[in-house]
Tab-separated table of C-alpha atoms in Angstrom:
chain	number	residue	atom	x	y	z
G	1	MET	CA	25.367	13.141	-4.746
G	2	SER	CA	26.540	14.830	-8.057
G	3	GLN	CA	24.438	14.310	-11.189
G	4	ARG	CA	25.946	11.767	-13.673
G	5	VAL	CA	26.455	13.034	-17.256
G	6	LEU	CA	24.619	11.340	-20.193
G	7	THR	CA	27.179	10.499	-23.001
G	8	THR	CA	27.212	9.050	-26.470
G	9	GLU	CA	28.722	5.675	-27.140
G	10	SER	CA	32.167	7.316	-27.591
G	11	GLY	CA	31.918	9.094	-24.239
G	12	ALA	CA	31.111	12.568	-25.376
G	13	PRO	CA	28.470	14.550	-23.251
G	14	VAL	CA	25.023	14.893	-24.579
G	15	ALA	CA	23.709	18.418	-24.596
G	16	ASP	CA	20.062	17.744	-25.275
G	17	ASN	CA	18.221	14.355	-25.081
G	18	GLN	CA	14.696	15.683	-25.501
G	19	ASN	CA	15.008	17.422	-28.887
G	20	SER	CA	16.527	16.347	-32.162
G	21	ALA	CA	18.652	18.750	-34.224
G	22	THR	CA	16.735	20.381	-36.974
G	23	ALA	CA	17.210	22.982	-39.795
G	24	GLY	CA	15.440	25.873	-37.979
G	25	ALA	CA	12.723	25.438	-35.444
G	26	GLY	CA	10.249	23.812	-37.770
G	27	GLY	CA	12.613	22.446	-40.292
G	28	PRO	CA	13.662	18.744	-41.097
G	29	LEU	CA	16.143	16.801	-39.016
G	30	LEU	CA	19.765	16.983	-39.622
G	31	VAL	CA	22.047	14.027	-40.524
G	32	GLU	CA	24.731	15.761	-38.561
G	33	ASP	CA	22.761	14.887	-35.236
G	34	GLN	CA	25.120	12.046	-34.202
G	35	HIS	CA	23.247	11.499	-30.923
G	36	LEU	CA	19.957	10.871	-32.741
G	37	LEU	CA	21.374	8.567	-35.306
G	38	GLU	CA	23.440	6.519	-32.867
G	39	LYS	CA	20.486	6.196	-30.521
G	40	LEU	CA	18.026	4.946	-33.355
G	41	ALA	CA	20.703	2.723	-34.977
G	42	ARG	CA	21.429	1.113	-31.619
G	43	PHE	CA	17.898	0.663	-30.815
G	44	ASN	CA	17.290	-1.228	-34.102
G	45	ARG	CA	19.824	-3.724	-32.997
G	46	GLU	CA	18.918	-4.151	-29.397
G	47	ARG	CA	17.552	-7.629	-29.959
G	48	ILE	CA	19.474	-10.752	-30.961
G	49	PRO	CA	17.764	-13.711	-32.558
G	50	GLU	CA	15.791	-15.608	-29.872
G	51	ARG	CA	16.466	-19.279	-29.424
G	52	VAL	CA	14.675	-21.561	-31.798
G	53	VAL	CA	13.774	-23.697	-28.751
G	54	HIS	CA	13.981	-22.674	-25.137
G	55	ALA	CA	13.470	-19.052	-26.117
G	56	ARG	CA	11.540	-17.951	-22.858
G	57	GLY	CA	13.693	-18.440	-19.892
G	58	SER	CA	14.751	-17.283	-16.342
G	59	GLY	CA	18.065	-17.575	-14.597
G	60	ALA	CA	19.974	-17.362	-11.353
G	61	TYR	CA	23.458	-17.691	-9.817
G	62	GLY	CA	24.228	-19.985	-7.021
G	63	TYR	CA	26.710	-22.707	-5.913
G	64	PHE	CA	26.929	-26.453	-5.900
G	65	GLU	CA	28.224	-28.065	-2.774
G	66	VAL	CA	29.607	-31.625	-2.587
G	67	THR	CA	28.058	-33.622	0.310
G	68	ASP	CA	29.136	-37.199	-0.485
G	69	ASP	CA	32.335	-38.864	-1.723
G	70	VAL	CA	32.157	-39.766	-5.409
G	71	THR	CA	35.965	-40.015	-6.111
G	72	GLY	CA	35.641	-43.776	-6.871
G	73	PHE	CA	33.675	-42.856	-9.902
G	74	THR	CA	35.069	-39.581	-11.320
G	75	ARG	CA	38.227	-37.546	-11.102
G	76	ALA	CA	36.392	-34.215	-11.769
G	77	ASP	CA	38.143	-31.670	-9.627
G	78	PHE	CA	34.914	-29.826	-8.587
G	79	LEU	CA	33.515	-33.220	-7.162
G	80	SER	CA	36.837	-34.207	-5.551
G	81	GLU	CA	36.119	-33.185	-1.830
G	82	VAL	CA	33.154	-33.144	0.353
G	83	GLY	CA	32.329	-29.495	1.314
G	84	ARG	CA	33.794	-28.082	-1.884
G	85	ARG	CA	31.748	-25.367	-3.428
G	86	THR	CA	31.621	-24.393	-7.144
G	87	GLU	CA	29.861	-21.294	-8.455
G	88	THR	CA	27.034	-21.976	-10.876
G	89	PHE	CA	24.498	-20.287	-13.212
G	90	ILE	CA	21.225	-21.866	-14.081
G	91	ARG	CA	18.747	-21.155	-16.871
G	92	PHE	CA	15.215	-22.507	-16.703
G	93	SER	CA	13.013	-22.342	-19.746
G	94	THR	CA	9.942	-23.517	-21.620
G	95	VAL	CA	10.737	-25.352	-24.928
G	96	ALA	CA	8.206	-24.790	-27.753
G	97	ASP	CA	6.981	-21.211	-27.285
G	98	SER	CA	8.540	-17.924	-28.303
G	99	LEU	CA	10.120	-15.379	-26.107
G	100	GLY	CA	6.740	-13.638	-25.701
G	101	GLY	CA	4.897	-16.813	-24.465
G	102	ALA	CA	3.586	-17.556	-21.019
G	103	ASP	CA	5.454	-19.458	-18.316
G	104	ALA	CA	2.478	-21.552	-17.033
G	105	VAL	CA	2.066	-23.792	-20.142
G	106	ARG	CA	2.050	-27.504	-20.662
G	107	ASP	CA	5.525	-27.967	-22.085
G	108	PRO	CA	8.851	-29.528	-20.936
G	109	ARG	CA	11.183	-27.173	-19.005
G	110	GLY	CA	14.767	-26.697	-19.658
G	111	PHE	CA	17.249	-27.115	-16.745
G	112	ALA	CA	20.644	-25.920	-18.049
G	113	LEU	CA	23.363	-25.582	-15.561
G	114	LYS	CA	26.860	-24.021	-15.858
G	115	PHE	CA	29.504	-24.948	-13.295
G	116	TYR	CA	32.341	-22.459	-13.114
G	117	THR	CA	35.051	-25.064	-12.232
G	118	ALA	CA	38.777	-24.647	-11.765
G	119	GLU	CA	39.364	-26.849	-14.760
G	120	GLY	CA	37.019	-24.825	-16.959
G	121	ASN	CA	33.294	-24.548	-17.370
G	122	TYR	CA	31.137	-27.557	-17.258
G	123	ASP	CA	27.625	-27.331	-18.913
G	124	LEU	CA	24.968	-29.822	-17.910
G	125	VAL	CA	22.051	-29.277	-20.340
G	126	GLY	CA	18.862	-31.084	-19.258
G	127	ASN	CA	15.099	-30.917	-18.765
G	128	ASN	CA	12.574	-31.376	-15.921
G	129	THR	CA	11.856	-34.795	-17.351
G	130	PRO	CA	14.177	-37.876	-17.412
G	131	VAL	CA	13.272	-38.752	-20.921
G	132	PHE	CA	12.753	-37.049	-24.323
G	133	PHE	CA	10.422	-37.544	-27.357
G	134	ILE	CA	13.002	-38.854	-29.865
G	135	LYS	CA	16.162	-40.880	-29.823
G	136	ASP	CA	17.947	-39.740	-33.026
G	137	PRO	CA	19.002	-36.107	-33.688
G	138	LEU	CA	18.240	-36.485	-37.331
G	139	LYS	CA	14.578	-36.086	-36.306
G	140	PHE	CA	15.103	-33.098	-34.075
G	141	PRO	CA	14.344	-30.328	-36.643
G	142	ASP	CA	11.178	-32.153	-37.795
G	143	PHE	CA	9.962	-32.674	-34.246
G	144	ILE	CA	10.465	-28.981	-33.373
G	145	HIS	CA	8.767	-27.867	-36.569
G	146	SER	CA	5.718	-29.938	-35.690
G	147	GLN	CA	5.629	-28.333	-32.278
G	148	LYS	CA	6.137	-24.756	-33.138
G	149	ARG	CA	3.750	-22.410	-34.831
G	150	ASP	CA	2.471	-23.468	-38.262
G	151	PRO	CA	3.967	-21.325	-41.067
G	152	PHE	CA	0.394	-20.762	-42.473
G	153	THR	CA	-1.890	-20.412	-39.410
G	154	GLY	CA	0.810	-18.870	-37.177
G	155	ARG	CA	-0.214	-20.951	-34.162
G	156	GLN	CA	0.523	-24.354	-32.733
G	157	GLU	CA	-1.633	-26.942	-34.511
G	158	PRO	CA	-2.905	-30.140	-32.886
G	159	ASP	CA	-2.754	-31.649	-36.345
G	160	ASN	CA	0.990	-31.192	-36.605
G	161	VAL	CA	1.700	-32.015	-32.957
G	162	TRP	CA	-0.136	-35.317	-32.976
G	163	ASP	CA	0.777	-36.255	-36.632
G	164	PHE	CA	4.417	-36.222	-35.690
G	165	TRP	CA	3.768	-38.245	-32.522
G	166	ALA	CA	1.731	-40.733	-34.511
G	167	HIS	CA	4.820	-41.479	-36.659
G	168	ALA	CA	7.200	-41.522	-33.566
G	169	PRO	CA	5.974	-44.303	-31.256
G	170	GLU	CA	9.188	-43.724	-29.111
G	171	ALA	CA	7.505	-40.464	-28.036
G	172	THR	CA	4.804	-42.315	-25.931
G	173	HIS	CA	6.739	-42.306	-22.775
G	174	GLN	CA	7.543	-38.577	-22.882
G	175	VAL	CA	3.972	-37.822	-24.007
G	176	THR	CA	2.722	-39.624	-20.897
G	177	TRP	CA	5.147	-37.486	-18.779
G	178	LEU	CA	4.076	-34.240	-20.494
G	179	MET	CA	0.313	-34.971	-20.296
G	180	GLY	CA	0.494	-36.026	-16.709
G	181	ASP	CA	0.502	-33.866	-13.590
G	182	ARG	CA	4.065	-32.777	-13.912
G	183	GLY	CA	3.396	-31.232	-17.371
G	184	VAL	CA	2.812	-27.703	-15.826
G	185	PRO	CA	5.179	-27.127	-12.834
G	186	ALA	CA	3.812	-24.555	-10.294
G	187	SER	CA	7.022	-22.780	-10.487
G	188	TYR	CA	10.749	-23.517	-11.395
G	189	ARG	CA	11.410	-24.025	-7.730
G	190	HIS	CA	8.983	-26.770	-7.471
G	191	MET	CA	10.301	-29.222	-10.264
G	192	ASN	CA	12.980	-31.621	-10.584
G	193	GLY	CA	15.868	-31.455	-13.025
G	194	TYR	CA	17.421	-34.261	-14.957
G	195	GLY	CA	20.406	-34.642	-17.180
G	196	SER	CA	18.123	-36.821	-19.289
G	197	HIS	CA	20.952	-38.097	-21.374
G	198	THR	CA	23.431	-40.784	-20.301
G	199	TYR	CA	26.854	-39.317	-19.525
G	200	ARG	CA	30.303	-40.774	-18.722
G	201	TRP	CA	32.429	-40.448	-15.581
G	202	THR	CA	36.048	-41.665	-15.465
G	203	ASN	CA	37.933	-42.166	-12.183
G	204	ALA	CA	41.519	-41.648	-11.476
G	205	ALA	CA	42.228	-45.286	-12.222
G	206	GLY	CA	40.826	-44.754	-15.817
G	207	GLU	CA	37.752	-46.760	-15.215
G	208	ASN	CA	34.524	-45.623	-16.998
G	209	PHE	CA	31.027	-45.371	-15.530
G	210	PHE	CA	27.977	-44.313	-17.302
G	211	VAL	CA	25.770	-41.866	-15.259
G	212	LYS	CA	22.450	-40.256	-15.137
G	213	TYR	CA	21.764	-37.039	-13.200
G	214	HIS	CA	18.743	-36.191	-10.941
G	215	PHE	CA	18.223	-33.013	-9.300
G	216	LYS	CA	15.427	-33.387	-6.692
G	217	THR	CA	13.746	-30.237	-5.618
G	218	ASN	CA	13.975	-29.622	-1.842
G	219	GLN	CA	10.847	-27.371	-2.080
G	220	GLY	CA	8.746	-30.473	-3.062
G	221	VAL	CA	7.230	-31.070	-6.494
G	222	ARG	CA	4.099	-28.972	-7.041
G	223	SER	CA	2.257	-28.773	-10.307
G	224	LEU	CA	-0.722	-26.826	-11.768
G	225	SER	CA	-3.963	-28.317	-13.246
G	226	ALA	CA	-4.928	-27.279	-16.772
G	227	GLU	CA	-7.431	-24.703	-15.202
G	228	GLN	CA	-5.042	-23.320	-12.707
G	229	ALA	CA	-2.298	-22.876	-15.424
G	230	ALA	CA	-4.707	-21.028	-17.733
G	231	GLU	CA	-5.717	-18.731	-14.821
G	232	GLN	CA	-2.051	-18.126	-13.819
G	233	ALA	CA	-0.975	-17.454	-17.485
G	234	GLY	CA	-3.781	-14.981	-17.851
G	235	ARG	CA	-2.936	-13.274	-14.560
G	236	ASP	CA	0.960	-13.094	-15.038
G	237	ALA	CA	2.536	-14.363	-18.139
G	238	ALA	CA	5.837	-14.235	-16.452
G	239	SER	CA	4.610	-16.102	-13.208
G	240	HIS	CA	7.679	-18.409	-13.027
G	241	GLN	CA	10.022	-15.528	-13.539
G	242	THR	CA	8.259	-13.421	-10.870
G	243	ASP	CA	8.351	-16.474	-8.451
G	244	LEU	CA	11.963	-17.106	-8.916
G	245	LEU	CA	13.052	-13.524	-8.768
G	246	GLN	CA	11.026	-12.686	-5.654
G	247	SER	CA	11.976	-15.732	-3.695
G	248	ILE	CA	15.673	-15.092	-4.089
G	249	GLU	CA	15.185	-11.339	-3.351
G	250	ARG	CA	13.424	-12.420	-0.055
G	251	GLY	CA	16.295	-14.679	0.761
G	252	VAL	CA	14.259	-17.818	0.327
G	253	ASN	CA	16.859	-19.520	-1.669
G	254	PRO	CA	15.723	-22.623	-3.760
G	255	SER	CA	17.827	-25.765	-3.646
G	256	TRP	CA	18.064	-29.144	-5.080
G	257	THR	CA	19.756	-32.341	-4.088
G	258	LEU	CA	21.710	-34.011	-6.738
G	259	TYR	CA	21.656	-37.755	-7.104
G	260	VAL	CA	23.205	-39.994	-9.695
G	261	GLN	CA	22.597	-43.360	-11.137
G	262	LEU	CA	25.802	-45.259	-12.076
G	263	MET	CA	26.398	-48.092	-14.421
G	264	PRO	CA	29.970	-49.608	-14.858
G	265	ALA	CA	30.757	-49.283	-18.563
G	266	ALA	CA	31.243	-52.995	-19.054
G	267	ASP	CA	27.581	-53.656	-18.077
G	268	ALA	CA	26.164	-51.447	-20.756
G	269	ALA	CA	26.572	-53.944	-23.625
G	270	HIS	CA	24.539	-56.602	-21.761
G	271	TYR	CA	21.718	-54.481	-20.327
G	272	ARG	CA	18.181	-55.647	-21.289
G	273	PHE	CA	17.500	-52.344	-23.206
G	274	ASP	CA	19.748	-49.767	-24.761
G	275	PRO	CA	20.984	-47.686	-21.794
G	276	PHE	CA	21.723	-44.785	-24.213
G	277	ASP	CA	18.207	-44.404	-25.472
G	278	VAL	CA	17.097	-41.070	-24.123
G	279	THR	CA	13.294	-42.178	-24.487
G	280	LYS	CA	13.904	-44.612	-21.563
G	281	VAL	CA	14.865	-44.377	-17.859
G	282	TRP	CA	17.015	-46.628	-15.867
G	283	PRO	CA	14.900	-48.423	-13.164
G	284	HIS	CA	16.128	-47.440	-9.719
G	285	ALA	CA	16.005	-51.127	-8.649
G	286	ASP	CA	18.741	-51.785	-11.057
G	287	HIS	CA	20.680	-48.637	-10.430
G	288	PRO	CA	19.881	-46.970	-7.175
G	289	LEU	CA	20.150	-43.225	-6.661
G	290	GLN	CA	23.374	-42.142	-5.019
G	291	ARG	CA	23.645	-38.660	-3.399
G	292	VAL	CA	26.231	-36.348	-4.602
G	293	GLY	CA	25.566	-32.813	-3.325
G	294	ARG	CA	23.170	-29.871	-3.352
G	295	LEU	CA	22.500	-27.013	-5.611
G	296	VAL	CA	21.554	-23.601	-4.162
G	297	LEU	CA	20.426	-20.518	-5.958
G	298	ASP	CA	21.070	-17.240	-4.007
G	299	ARG	CA	21.624	-14.438	-6.457
G	300	ASN	CA	19.542	-12.957	-9.233
G	301	PRO	CA	21.073	-11.612	-12.381
G	302	ASP	CA	21.606	-7.844	-12.596
G	303	ASN	CA	20.526	-7.679	-16.243
G	304	VAL	CA	18.160	-10.314	-17.715
G	305	PHE	CA	19.311	-9.639	-21.343
G	306	ALA	CA	23.111	-9.785	-20.621
G	307	GLU	CA	23.040	-12.749	-18.307
G	308	VAL	CA	19.918	-14.916	-19.239
G	309	GLU	CA	19.313	-14.149	-22.880
G	310	GLN	CA	23.165	-14.215	-23.600
G	311	ALA	CA	23.849	-17.199	-21.460
G	312	ALA	CA	25.180	-20.049	-23.735
G	313	PHE	CA	25.332	-23.695	-22.854
G	314	SER	CA	26.765	-26.587	-24.728
G	315	PRO	CA	26.758	-30.161	-23.527
G	316	ASN	CA	30.215	-30.441	-25.329
G	317	ASN	CA	31.669	-28.328	-22.383
G	318	PHE	CA	33.242	-31.130	-20.379
G	319	VAL	CA	35.942	-31.143	-17.655
G	320	PRO	CA	38.604	-33.828	-16.908
G	321	GLY	CA	36.641	-36.889	-15.422
G	322	ILE	CA	33.433	-36.317	-17.394
G	323	GLY	CA	32.621	-37.019	-20.892
G	324	PRO	CA	29.807	-38.123	-23.443
G	325	SER	CA	28.133	-41.483	-23.965
G	326	PRO	CA	27.119	-43.064	-27.188
G	327	ASP	CA	23.578	-41.522	-26.614
G	328	ARG	CA	22.656	-40.520	-30.177
G	329	MET	CA	20.682	-37.396	-29.170
G	330	LEU	CA	23.529	-36.244	-26.903
G	331	GLN	CA	26.099	-36.786	-29.745
G	332	GLY	CA	23.956	-34.470	-31.886
G	333	ARG	CA	23.557	-31.883	-29.223
G	334	LEU	CA	27.396	-31.853	-28.771
G	335	PHE	CA	27.510	-29.851	-32.121
G	336	ALA	CA	24.128	-28.230	-32.340
G	337	TYR	CA	23.999	-26.178	-28.959
G	338	ALA	CA	27.435	-24.481	-29.421
G	339	ASP	CA	26.613	-23.825	-33.071
G	340	ALA	CA	23.345	-22.262	-32.209
G	341	GLN	CA	25.087	-19.869	-29.993
G	342	ARG	CA	27.708	-18.963	-32.644
G	343	TYR	CA	24.842	-17.971	-34.768
G	344	ARG	CA	22.994	-16.010	-32.116
G	345	LEU	CA	25.871	-14.386	-30.294
G	346	GLY	CA	28.905	-14.828	-32.451
G	347	VAL	CA	32.046	-16.786	-32.315
G	348	ASN	CA	33.294	-14.996	-29.202
G	349	HIS	CA	30.114	-15.577	-27.108
G	350	THR	CA	32.276	-17.477	-24.700
G	351	GLN	CA	34.058	-14.221	-23.693
G	352	LEU	CA	30.716	-12.682	-22.323
G	353	PRO	CA	30.867	-12.418	-18.659
G	354	VAL	CA	28.073	-14.990	-17.999
G	355	ASN	CA	29.861	-17.536	-20.230
G	356	ALA	CA	33.471	-16.914	-19.496
G	357	PRO	CA	35.191	-19.180	-16.999
G	358	LYS	CA	35.439	-17.641	-13.532
G	359	ALA	CA	37.882	-20.077	-11.921
G	360	ALA	CA	39.940	-21.191	-14.900
G	361	ARG	CA	42.232	-19.416	-17.280
G	362	VAL	CA	41.450	-19.476	-21.026
G	363	ASP	CA	44.668	-19.849	-23.113
G	364	ASN	CA	44.509	-20.894	-26.677
G	365	TYR	CA	45.209	-19.697	-30.150
G	366	GLY	CA	41.713	-18.599	-31.141
G	367	ARG	CA	41.768	-14.945	-32.293
G	368	ASP	CA	39.878	-12.116	-33.747
G	369	GLY	CA	36.285	-12.358	-34.940
G	370	LEU	CA	33.165	-10.336	-34.046
G	371	HIS	CA	33.284	-8.852	-30.564
G	372	ALA	CA	36.637	-10.370	-29.604
G	373	THR	CA	37.893	-9.055	-26.277
G	374	ARG	CA	40.622	-11.472	-25.446
G	375	TYR	CA	44.018	-10.704	-27.088
G	376	GLY	CA	47.495	-12.111	-26.528
G	377	SER	CA	50.420	-10.219	-25.094
G	378	ARG	CA	52.953	-8.564	-27.270
G	379	GLY	CA	55.191	-11.173	-28.900
G	380	ASP	CA	52.696	-13.971	-28.415
G	381	ARG	CA	52.493	-16.420	-31.315
G	382	ASN	CA	49.063	-17.403	-32.748
G	383	TYR	CA	50.028	-20.823	-33.956
G	384	GLU	CA	50.889	-24.100	-32.371
G	385	PRO	CA	53.251	-25.874	-31.961
G	386	ASN	CA	55.801	-23.072	-31.446
G	387	SER	CA	59.191	-22.453	-29.810
G	388	TYR	CA	58.007	-19.534	-27.678
G	389	ALA	CA	56.358	-21.208	-24.590
G	390	GLY	CA	52.841	-20.992	-25.891
G	391	PRO	CA	50.067	-23.047	-24.387
G	392	ALA	CA	50.526	-26.750	-25.199
G	393	GLN	CA	48.400	-29.942	-25.144
G	394	THR	CA	48.408	-32.112	-22.074
G	395	GLY	CA	48.175	-35.514	-23.798
G	396	GLN	CA	45.538	-36.491	-21.148
G	397	PRO	CA	41.976	-36.934	-22.492
G	398	LEU	CA	39.082	-35.672	-20.316
G	399	ALA	CA	37.636	-39.148	-20.057
G	400	ALA	CA	38.982	-42.724	-20.722
G	401	PRO	CA	38.493	-43.965	-24.283
G	402	LEU	CA	35.599	-46.368	-25.132
G	403	THR	CA	35.921	-49.243	-27.569
G	404	VAL	CA	33.843	-49.016	-30.757
G	405	GLU	CA	33.427	-51.382	-33.673
G	406	GLY	CA	31.253	-51.907	-36.750
G	407	ARG	CA	30.766	-50.690	-40.250
G	408	THR	CA	30.111	-46.958	-40.926
G	409	GLY	CA	26.751	-45.974	-42.321
G	410	THR	CA	23.197	-45.308	-41.200
G	411	HIS	CA	21.797	-47.893	-38.703
G	412	GLU	CA	18.766	-48.368	-36.607
G	413	ALA	CA	19.602	-48.642	-32.940
G	414	PRO	CA	20.283	-52.288	-32.041
G	415	SER	CA	17.305	-53.976	-30.524
G	416	ARG	CA	17.430	-55.694	-27.116
G	417	SER	CA	14.939	-57.748	-25.135
G	418	LYS	CA	13.128	-54.713	-23.515
G	419	ASP	CA	13.791	-52.234	-26.299
G	420	ASP	CA	10.274	-51.482	-27.255
G	421	ASP	CA	8.696	-47.922	-27.364
G	422	PHE	CA	5.823	-48.653	-25.066
G	423	PHE	CA	6.840	-50.744	-22.047
G	424	GLN	CA	8.104	-47.866	-19.825
G	425	ALA	CA	5.154	-45.567	-20.839
G	426	GLY	CA	2.911	-48.422	-19.493
G	427	GLU	CA	4.987	-48.666	-16.438
G	428	LEU	CA	4.659	-44.961	-15.792
G	429	TYR	CA	0.793	-45.054	-16.224
G	430	ARG	CA	0.471	-47.967	-13.825
G	431	LEU	CA	2.454	-45.963	-11.159
G	432	MET	CA	-0.175	-43.182	-11.305
G	433	SER	CA	-3.038	-42.779	-8.800
G	434	ALA	CA	-6.641	-42.948	-10.059
G	435	ASP	CA	-6.897	-39.120	-9.982
G	436	GLU	CA	-3.618	-38.781	-11.798
G	437	LYS	CA	-4.806	-41.214	-14.575
G	438	ASP	CA	-8.095	-39.176	-14.907
G	439	ARG	CA	-6.158	-35.935	-15.473
G	440	LEU	CA	-3.620	-37.659	-17.901
G	441	VAL	CA	-6.472	-39.021	-19.963
G	442	ALA	CA	-8.261	-35.742	-20.008
G	443	ASN	CA	-5.207	-33.880	-21.059
G	444	ILE	CA	-4.384	-36.233	-23.958
G	445	ALA	CA	-7.987	-36.420	-25.255
G	446	GLY	CA	-8.356	-32.616	-25.064
G	447	GLY	CA	-5.555	-32.236	-27.634
G	448	LEU	CA	-6.045	-35.474	-29.666
G	449	ALA	CA	-9.680	-34.773	-30.124
G	450	GLN	CA	-8.788	-31.643	-32.105
G	451	VAL	CA	-6.990	-33.548	-34.703
G	452	THR	CA	-8.928	-33.579	-38.077
G	453	ARG	CA	-7.482	-36.758	-39.606
G	454	ASP	CA	-9.012	-39.994	-38.362
G	455	ASP	CA	-5.907	-42.015	-39.374
G	456	VAL	CA	-3.576	-39.762	-37.190
G	457	VAL	CA	-5.958	-40.219	-34.155
G	458	GLU	CA	-5.985	-44.058	-34.762
G	459	LYS	CA	-2.211	-44.229	-34.879
G	460	ASN	CA	-1.867	-42.348	-31.618
G	461	LEU	CA	-4.538	-44.486	-29.891
G	462	ALA	CA	-2.565	-47.495	-31.027
G	463	HIS	CA	0.436	-46.236	-29.057
G	464	PHE	CA	-1.524	-45.814	-25.826
G	465	HIS	CA	-3.212	-49.339	-26.257
G	466	ALA	CA	0.310	-50.770	-26.737
G	467	ALA	CA	1.571	-49.152	-23.552
G	468	ASP	CA	-1.270	-50.451	-21.359
G	469	ALA	CA	-4.760	-51.868	-22.271
G	470	ASP	CA	-6.638	-49.608	-19.791
G	471	TYR	CA	-4.649	-46.651	-20.795
G	472	GLY	CA	-5.603	-47.032	-24.439
G	473	LYS	CA	-9.181	-47.864	-23.682
G	474	ARG	CA	-9.750	-44.809	-21.534
G	475	VAL	CA	-7.965	-42.473	-23.942
G	476	GLU	CA	-9.986	-43.880	-26.861
G	477	GLU	CA	-13.339	-43.426	-25.072
G	478	ALA	CA	-12.442	-39.914	-23.964
G	479	VAL	CA	-11.420	-38.914	-27.542
G	480	ARG	CA	-14.584	-40.372	-29.049
G	481	ALA	CA	-16.764	-38.583	-26.398
G	482	LEU	CA	-15.196	-35.316	-27.262
G	483	ARG	CA	-15.284	-35.771	-31.035
G	484	GLU	CA	-19.094	-36.644	-30.890
G	485	ASP	CA	-20.007	-33.506	-28.942
């Protein structure tokens, strides 16, 4: 095989990649050394801003295959036929830590999935928990600030974490999930994924259904204890990345079965709690799981930076037959996710290979900007409407319209009979085995006992008491014992 020639960015061959050009053998460097200057300048710009949240991640390609007929609920083309396969890309991630953090930590996991459908890309941006800490996006920056590194100490502070939760009683349900056994998955392969939010499906007859997504791992749910997680993080900070990479390379392709819960749109107004509140789950007794298909991961990215770090997801990327619900957190993310990628990657980030549609043609009047690679043909007009056969609107909305009413302004979410912040956290606690309860209490007490303000401790204890009397009593006793040591 002939030796490949090293070149500059412009394609010119490089004569010497070991020695810089100098003024004589011992003299200073020369500004005319284009190869040196280009190499250093490019190196300075190799990194892009990391994600504020979900910075540390892993990804893989695969496919989604429909196994059950759901055409009575959605007209989405990629779900229209049993046996149909759609190429996908998934990105798993931790939430709070930076790009240099460890995988085996107690933290929610991102479960972001991109479907390359024939009607455009569909992004489903979820987590490995079915609920979240807050229900209004106005609180999201404050929540993340409380969980990230303190600007003075440079580390995550229990005082900040628990002080925010003390003032956010709706977080009690998610805190119970996070501090329970599933708070540290053994690997990305051994955890479930959830859309978390409520979405909307529209069928061919124009009927709306609200929907929740559940991806159940076919490898079985496996988690790590606090001690196992600390050992694994110390042994291999990239443990989850290692596991995912090696399993796919060995041909042991991880898979998940997708189930959905469905609610006719007309039922939402009379449900006993707000069905669009992301801090709550829909009981399966009310809305049983219905199987849709399976997700299989079978190919690793060739370049982690190009394909995992530059992968961009937005819950606003819908396809015909799928749309948003009035879920407040979802509504905020419809803007925030895409805007974060415009900042990180530029306005043309959708033209990067990992983000570009693979089964659909992009045809619009967007133009220019940083890193633009898509140009029109000679004579194409860059405005609409026009008289030159340019792309035109269809007049067909992706999802059927919803009726809204009321006065504009800031409003608290309307209260319903079961719309408290603690009921479902108590339900979750009572479902746990005795051993699971022991570990949950120990995990909560281990963090809460480090809080320096008594009033913050008391506010959090009140949340656990409100969820379940035994839950609150055990956490209170455990915190007291640790603080007295």
